[in-house]
Each structure stands twice: as structure tokens, then as C-alpha cells.
Amino acid sequence: MDPHDRLSALPDDIVWIDLIDPTHMDDVYVETLLDISVPTRDELKDIEPSSRLYVEHSAVFMTASLVWKAETKAPMLTDVAFILARNCLLTVRYADPKSFHLFIAALGRVPEDVRTGPLLLAHLLETIADRTAEILESAVARVDRLSTDIFHDREKRRPPKFLEGKLAEIAECHRLVGKVRDSLGSLSRLLTFLMNTPALHEDDSVRNLCNTVVRDVATLSEHASFIAANITFLLDASLGLINVEQNAIIKIFSIASVVFLPPTLVASIYGMNFQFMPELGWAIGYPMALVAMVISAIVPFFFFRLKGWL
């Protein structure tokens, strides 16, 4: 922020201040405007509830973890601070989750004459919940696609290491859903704390909207747990199918070794070169040995087929 453009006092029509990767000077300036202490990056990382949810000098401080980079192979969680002070909403973040872009795009739906800090916070939390639902929908689509790839068309020959490649995709889905579950847990704690603050008891519309968001978060948490269970099933099934394929390969080698064991025995007997072996003097001894080896290989083969082992 340009120092020449800074205000000496906060106007009444400013109800939301969004700090994105703020500098120390930005923190000091906002602290002067709102008469509060802006949490730093390190303070946002604290996991103790007392450090993430508290009231100080009539200002409500809340921190939640939001999913970031959900469309990539390495989704992350970023901590965002939501502060209600002087009827103004202050958000402090060091990342750019998509939910904030969606909220800004839909901000025009909230009439200017009724905009307050608590109302904007309620709408922002609603947008975050909607964005989380979209992430879960994309995770469900990926899980369904993985299930189709793993279980359908098993009669067709698959490329080498096909299932091993699917394990990597399953791990990506598991990581994403895990991040979503952590985010929903932090949002649930934030909403529980927010519902008990005096700021929500002054406006019925804000309280009703927050109640809706609470129900949405609870439903999404259950849905995320269901998806996580499906991912665990896919992981176990994939590992089981890999074991089945490996066992089938070992089975082929085992049967091949048993089938060729009798011909090897015949060849070993007539390769001992003892002096007194009547068959060595036969004119048809060599072809008879070959026939004996072929028959000794065919008989075990058809025996295995009859037993259903092949």
C-alpha cells in the first residue's frame, strides 16, 4: 500500500479489509486503524484453540485452515485469520485460495446498505463451504474414474505396472480428501466459537446464515469421511489385485516347472552314461526317449486342466 494513499482513520463505509501477504508496515497501519494486534504468519500456524479462537479488546479473532491448490497434485492448507473489529471484517492470509475470488465475484449480491463485518464474514464462510463442496465433488469424480479403471475390463490385457500407477492417483486423492477433512474440522471449530460471540446475537440474518453454514460443514464432513472410506477400499482392492496378478505369474512358473520335471527326469536318466544300459543300444532308443519326455510333459498338463488349476 502506498503511504500517500493511506487513511488517517477508518471510514464507516469500509467493512472489509483483506490483507494478502502483508508486510510489517501493513500490519502496523491496520493495527492503528482498528486498534487491534494483527496476527503474524507464525502466529497463524499455532494449533492450540486458545491461539486460534479468542476475544481481545472486544475484537473477535478466529483462524481457519483452507484448502489451497486443490487442482494440483500437491494440495496444501493455508491458515487464514478472520477478525471482527469495529463492525469491520479483517482477513489476513498468506496465500490466495479460490474461495476468496468467488466471494469477491459474488459480493455484488449483498446490498451495500446492509453490509456489515459479521454479514460479510457469514457470506465468506458460506462461499468457503461451497468451494469445499466443489473440491469434494471433483474428488468423487476422480474416485469413480479410478474405480472404473481398476475393476472394469479386467479380461483385457493391461499395460505393465498399470495398477502401480493407479496407486499414485489413489494417494493423490487421499491427500486431497485428507486436507479437506482437516479444513472442515477447523471451520467447524471456528463456527462453533463464532456462534457464541455477541456479534451474531445482534443480527438474526447473520445468525441464520451461520446456522446454515454450520449444517453444511457438518454434512460435508460426513461426505468427506465417506469418500475417504471409498479411497481406502480402492487402495486395499488395488493392492489385492496386484497380489492376485503376482500370484498368477508365480502359478504359471510353478506349473511350468512341474510340467517339465518328468521330461527332465527322463533326460537325466539316459544322460548318466552308465556302461550297462540296455536302451543305449537300441536303434530306436533316441526317438523313444523323446516320445517318453513328450508324454511325461503332456500327462501332467492335462491333469492340471482337469483339476481346474490352469
C-alpha positions as a printed NumPy array, in Angstrom:
array([[   0.   ,    0.   ,    0.   ],
       [   1.314,    3.419,   -0.973],
       [   1.951,    5.512,    2.186],
       [   0.488,    8.587,    0.436],
       [  -2.849,    6.749,   -0.087],
       [  -3.226,    5.634,    3.494],
       [  -6.117,    6.883,    5.598],
       [  -5.674,    8.505,    8.951],
       [  -8.916,    6.948,   10.232],
       [ -11.158,    4.123,    9.09 ],
       [ -14.292,    5.417,    7.278],
       [ -17.636,    3.965,    8.314],
       [ -18.344,    2.621,    4.81 ],
       [ -15.29 ,    0.306,    4.86 ],
       [ -16.446,   -3.022,    6.249],
       [ -13.807,   -5.412,    4.872],
       [ -10.022,   -5.194,    4.813],
       [  -8.234,   -8.062,    3.1  ],
       [  -4.501,   -8.33 ,    3.834],
       [  -2.725,  -10.595,    1.348],
       [   0.851,  -11.432,    2.311],
       [   1.125,   -8.196,    4.363],
       [   4.399,   -6.58 ,    5.294],
       [   5.243,   -5.424,    8.798],
       [   4.318,   -1.847,    7.835],
       [   0.91 ,   -3.03 ,    6.596],
       [   0.281,   -4.786,    9.899],
       [   1.234,   -1.708,   11.89 ],
       [  -1.002,    0.518,    9.768],
       [  -4.066,   -1.719,   10.128],
       [  -3.398,   -2.116,   13.841],
       [  -3.504,    1.678,   14.125],
       [  -6.796,    1.904,   12.209],
       [  -8.597,   -0.841,   14.123],
       [  -6.734,   -0.624,   17.448],
       [  -6.007,   -4.342,   17.435],
       [  -2.996,   -6.631,   17.147],
       [  -2.794,   -8.293,   13.733],
       [  -1.552,  -11.901,   13.971],
       [   1.679,  -12.673,   12.146],
       [   2.393,  -15.596,    9.842],
       [   3.936,  -17.62 ,   12.676],
       [   1.018,  -16.894,   14.995],
       [  -1.437,  -18.188,   12.408],
       [   0.321,  -21.565,   12.443],
       [  -0.428,  -22.195,   16.126],
       [  -2.641,  -25.238,   16.557],
       [  -3.847,  -24.562,   20.084],
       [  -7.529,  -23.492,   20.109],
       [  -6.716,  -20.712,   22.542],
       [  -4.3  ,  -19.242,   19.984],
       [  -6.681,  -19.573,   17.024],
       [ -10.003,  -18.576,   18.597],
       [ -10.17 ,  -15.779,   21.174],
       [ -11.634,  -12.364,   22.002],
       [  -9.371,   -9.427,   22.778],
       [ -10.495,   -5.837,   23.438],
       [ -13.983,   -6.558,   22.012],
       [ -12.4  ,   -7.877,   18.784],
       [ -13.061,  -11.483,   17.755],
       [ -10.018,  -13.355,   16.416],
       [ -10.532,  -16.616,   14.5  ],
       [  -8.174,  -18.701,   12.384],
       [  -9.145,  -21.479,    9.992],
       [  -7.203,  -23.701,    7.603],
       [  -8.403,  -23.532,    3.998],
       [  -7.576,  -25.839,    1.105],
       [  -5.22 ,  -24.256,   -1.402],
       [  -4.034,  -25.536,   -4.8  ],
       [  -6.752,  -28.176,   -4.834],
       [  -6.451,  -28.614,   -8.619],
       [  -2.779,  -29.572,   -8.417],
       [  -1.119,  -32.834,   -7.419],
       [   0.105,  -31.264,   -4.183],
       [  -2.858,  -29.585,   -2.41 ],
       [  -1.984,  -27.6  ,    0.673],
       [  -3.593,  -25.976,    3.69 ],
       [  -3.178,  -22.285,    4.341],
       [  -4.099,  -20.553,    7.58 ],
       [  -6.377,  -17.53 ,    7.273],
       [  -7.281,  -15.153,   10.097],
       [ -10.812,  -13.714,   10.338],
       [ -11.081,  -10.75 ,   12.694],
       [ -14.214,   -8.815,   13.594],
       [ -13.405,   -5.367,   14.993],
       [ -15.408,   -2.13 ,   14.948],
       [ -18.08 ,   -3.616,   12.667],
       [ -15.298,   -4.361,   10.176],
       [ -14.071,   -7.71 ,    8.878],
       [ -10.31 ,   -8.095,    8.605],
       [  -8.857,  -11.13 ,    6.835],
       [  -5.157,  -11.909,    6.97 ],
       [  -3.796,  -14.529,    4.573],
       [  -0.509,  -15.531,    3.03 ],
       [  -1.982,  -17.465,    0.121],
       [  -4.737,  -16.96 ,   -2.424],
       [  -7.452,  -19.635,   -2.096],
       [ -10.015,  -19.7  ,   -4.871],
       [ -12.859,  -19.17 ,   -2.402],
       [ -11.827,  -15.526,   -1.954],
       [ -12.044,  -14.903,   -5.701],
       [ -15.507,  -16.475,   -5.735],
       [ -16.582,  -14.341,   -2.79 ],
       [ -15.341,  -11.128,   -4.404],
       [ -17.127,  -12.019,   -7.655],
       [ -20.398,  -12.57 ,   -5.759],
       [ -20.005,   -9.578,   -3.445],
       [ -22.344,   -7.517,   -5.606],
       [ -25.265,   -9.689,   -4.477],
       [ -25.003,   -8.213,   -0.973],
       [ -26.675,   -4.753,   -0.922],
       [ -24.308,   -2.005,    0.144],
       [ -26.749,   -0.547,    2.665],
       [ -26.821,   -3.758,    4.72 ],
       [ -23.157,   -4.706,    4.501],
       [ -21.576,   -5.248,    7.899],
       [ -18.497,   -7.071,    9.06 ],
       [ -20.421,  -10.028,   10.575],
       [ -22.649,  -10.326,    7.489],
       [ -19.666,  -10.364,    5.121],
       [ -17.971,  -12.939,    7.338],
       [ -21.061,  -15.16 ,    7.197],
       [ -21.207,  -14.893,    3.389],
       [ -17.468,  -15.526,    3.13 ],
       [ -17.757,  -18.667,    5.257],
       [ -20.68 ,  -19.759,    3.094],
       [ -18.538,  -19.313,   -0.021],
       [ -15.718,  -21.288,    1.572],
       [ -18.146,  -24.116,    2.338],
       [ -19.432,  -24.043,   -1.253],
       [ -15.888,  -24.161,   -2.586],
       [ -15.107,  -27.088,   -0.297],
       [ -18.154,  -28.875,   -1.695],
       [ -16.808,  -28.34 ,   -5.227],
       [ -13.466,  -29.839,   -4.215],
       [ -15.212,  -32.88 ,   -2.782],
       [ -17.269,  -33.25 ,   -5.97 ],
       [ -14.082,  -33.301,   -8.029],
       [ -12.626,  -35.877,   -5.625],
       [ -15.73 ,  -38.058,   -6.054],
       [ -15.355,  -37.861,   -9.85 ],
       [ -11.705,  -38.933,   -9.58 ],
       [ -12.581,  -41.817,   -7.267],
       [ -15.317,  -43.008,   -9.659],
       [ -12.907,  -42.856,  -12.584],
       [ -10.305,  -44.8  ,  -10.629],
       [ -12.897,  -47.419,   -9.666],
       [ -13.858,  -47.851,  -13.324],
       [ -10.232,  -48.202,  -14.411],
       [  -9.404,  -50.705,  -11.682],
       [ -12.423,  -53.025,  -11.79 ],
       [ -13.78 ,  -52.824,  -15.338],
       [ -12.422,  -54.681,  -18.386],
       [ -10.271,  -56.967,  -16.304],
       [ -10.409,  -59.543,  -19.113],
       [  -8.345,  -57.273,  -21.332],
       [  -4.601,  -57.326,  -21.067],
       [  -3.423,  -54.334,  -19.064],
       [  -0.177,  -52.455,  -19.623],
       [   2.719,  -53.337,  -17.303],
       [   2.563,  -51.659,  -13.888],
       [  -0.97 ,  -50.409,  -14.624],
       [  -2.201,  -50.892,  -11.071],
       [   1.019,  -49.487,   -9.615],
       [   0.289,  -46.264,  -11.495],
       [  -3.226,  -46.194,  -10.077],
       [  -1.788,  -46.383,   -6.569],
       [  -0.153,  -42.992,   -7.14 ],
       [  -3.505,  -41.494,   -8.21 ],
       [  -5.206,  -43.032,   -5.183],
       [  -2.56 ,  -41.436,   -2.967],
       [  -3.256,  -38.039,   -4.567],
       [  -6.995,  -38.387,   -3.882],
       [  -6.288,  -39.468,   -0.319],
       [  -4.065,  -36.44 ,    0.231],
       [  -6.715,  -34.072,   -1.144],
       [  -9.557,  -35.521,    0.922],
       [  -7.321,  -35.519,    3.988],
       [  -6.645,  -31.808,    3.537],
       [ -10.371,  -31.161,    3.071],
       [ -11.207,  -33.03 ,    6.272],
       [  -8.631,  -31.005,    8.215],
       [ -10.055,  -27.801,    6.755],
       [ -13.634,  -28.763,    7.626],
       [ -12.536,  -29.572,   11.163],
       [ -11.027,  -26.114,   11.604],
       [ -14.109,  -24.471,   10.056],
       [ -16.371,  -26.409,   12.415],
       [ -14.419,  -25.172,   15.442],
       [ -14.461,  -21.62 ,   14.09 ],
       [ -18.223,  -21.673,   13.536],
       [ -18.877,  -23.127,   16.984],
       [ -16.838,  -20.312,   18.512],
       [ -18.45 ,  -17.691,   16.281],
       [ -21.978,  -18.771,   17.162],
       [ -21.257,  -17.942,   20.812],
       [ -19.969,  -14.405,   20.198],
       [ -22.163,  -11.354,   20.872],
       [ -21.708,  -10.122,   17.283],
       [ -24.03 ,  -12.852,   15.998],
       [ -26.781,  -12.209,   18.515],
       [ -27.316,   -8.68 ,   17.2  ],
       [ -28.42 ,   -9.706,   13.698],
       [ -30.868,  -12.551,   13.064],
       [ -29.981,  -12.795,    9.364],
       [ -26.302,  -13.298,   10.173],
       [ -27.099,  -15.907,   12.822],
       [ -29.438,  -17.792,   10.488],
       [ -26.853,  -17.767,    7.708],
       [ -24.186,  -19.061,   10.084],
       [ -26.54 ,  -21.821,   11.218],
       [ -26.908,  -22.853,    7.578],
       [ -23.143,  -22.889,    7.142],
       [ -22.773,  -24.992,   10.308],
       [ -25.144,  -27.602,    8.865],
       [ -23.339,  -27.506,    5.517],
       [ -19.957,  -28.055,    7.156],
       [ -21.316,  -30.967,    9.201],
       [ -22.778,  -32.565,    6.061],
       [ -19.556,  -32.03 ,    4.136],
       [ -17.551,  -33.608,    6.956],
       [ -19.694,  -36.736,    6.78 ],
       [ -19.383,  -36.793,    2.993],
       [ -15.604,  -36.407,    3.218],
       [ -15.447,  -39.345,    5.639],
       [ -17.48 ,  -41.447,    3.177],
       [ -15.127,  -40.537,    0.32 ],
       [ -12.109,  -41.35 ,    2.491],
       [ -13.604,  -44.789,    3.193],
       [ -14.068,  -45.372,   -0.546],
       [ -10.471,  -44.36 ,   -1.201],
       [  -9.301,  -46.802,    1.469],
       [ -11.355,  -49.528,   -0.212],
       [  -9.799,  -48.723,   -3.599],
       [  -6.337,  -48.84 ,   -2.061],
       [  -6.973,  -52.234,   -0.463],
       [  -8.578,  -53.562,   -3.644],
       [  -5.686,  -52.379,   -5.804],
       [  -3.139,  -53.992,   -3.507],
       [  -5.218,  -57.18 ,   -3.552],
       [  -5.391,  -57.224,   -7.354],
       [  -1.648,  -56.653,   -7.569],
       [  -1.144,  -59.661,   -5.302],
       [  -3.525,  -61.721,   -7.46 ],
       [  -1.602,  -60.828,  -10.61 ],
       [   1.703,  -61.629,   -8.966],
       [   0.327,  -64.938,   -7.685],
       [  -0.896,  -65.771,  -11.188],
       [   2.609,  -65.234,  -12.543],
       [   4.118,  -67.375,   -9.803],
       [   1.454,  -70.014,  -10.504],
       [   2.454,  -70.176,  -14.177],
       [   6.109,  -70.66 ,  -13.284],
       [   5.226,  -73.292,  -10.682],
       [   3.081,  -75.282,  -13.121],
       [   5.71 ,  -74.951,  -15.854],
       [   8.369,  -76.306,  -13.525],
       [   6.133,  -79.264,  -12.586],
       [   5.232,  -79.991,  -16.242],
       [   8.856,  -80.051,  -17.327],
       [  10.062,  -82.017,  -14.317],
       [   9.22 ,  -85.533,  -15.742],
       [  10.917,  -84.856,  -19.129],
       [  13.937,  -83.601,  -17.197],
       [  13.932,  -86.836,  -15.188],
       [  13.855,  -88.925,  -18.382],
       [  16.658,  -86.919,  -19.919],
       [  18.688,  -87.195,  -16.718],
       [  18.312,  -90.976,  -16.598],
       [  19.523,  -91.501,  -20.144],
       [  22.256,  -88.968,  -19.74 ],
       [  24.018,  -90.838,  -16.962],
       [  26.209,  -92.795,  -19.451],
       [  26.473,  -95.996,  -17.418],
       [  28.172,  -98.855,  -19.228],
       [  25.283, -101.284,  -18.887],
       [  22.115,  -99.519,  -20.065],
       [  20.187, -101.755,  -22.486],
       [  18.275,  -98.858,  -24.044],
       [  21.52 ,  -97.189,  -25.202],
       [  21.987,  -99.971,  -27.75 ],
       [  18.541,  -99.643,  -29.295],
       [  18.272,  -98.294,  -32.794],
       [  15.067,  -96.533,  -31.747],
       [  16.353,  -95.574,  -28.281],
       [  16.717,  -91.862,  -29.102],
       [  13.213,  -91.363,  -30.584],
       [  11.714,  -93.467,  -27.785],
       [  13.345,  -91.19 ,  -25.21 ],
       [  11.903,  -88.13 ,  -26.959],
       [   8.443,  -89.701,  -27.023],
       [   8.732,  -90.556,  -23.319],
       [   9.67 ,  -86.957,  -22.497],
       [   6.739,  -85.541,  -24.508],
       [   4.231,  -87.945,  -22.924],
       [   5.565,  -87.219,  -19.424],
       [   5.009,  -83.495,  -20.076],
       [   1.522,  -83.859,  -21.629],
       [   0.096,  -86.059,  -18.89 ],
       [   0.675,  -83.52 ,  -16.006],
       [  -0.602,  -80.697,  -18.209],
       [  -3.968,  -82.338,  -18.849],
       [  -4.158,  -83.458,  -15.216],
       [  -3.859,  -79.818,  -14.115],
       [  -6.507,  -78.806,  -16.656],
       [  -8.839,  -81.485,  -15.352],
       [  -8.398,  -80.224,  -11.773],
       [  -9.047,  -76.63 ,  -12.854],
       [  -5.629,  -75.405,  -11.837],
       [  -4.989,  -73.937,  -15.284]])
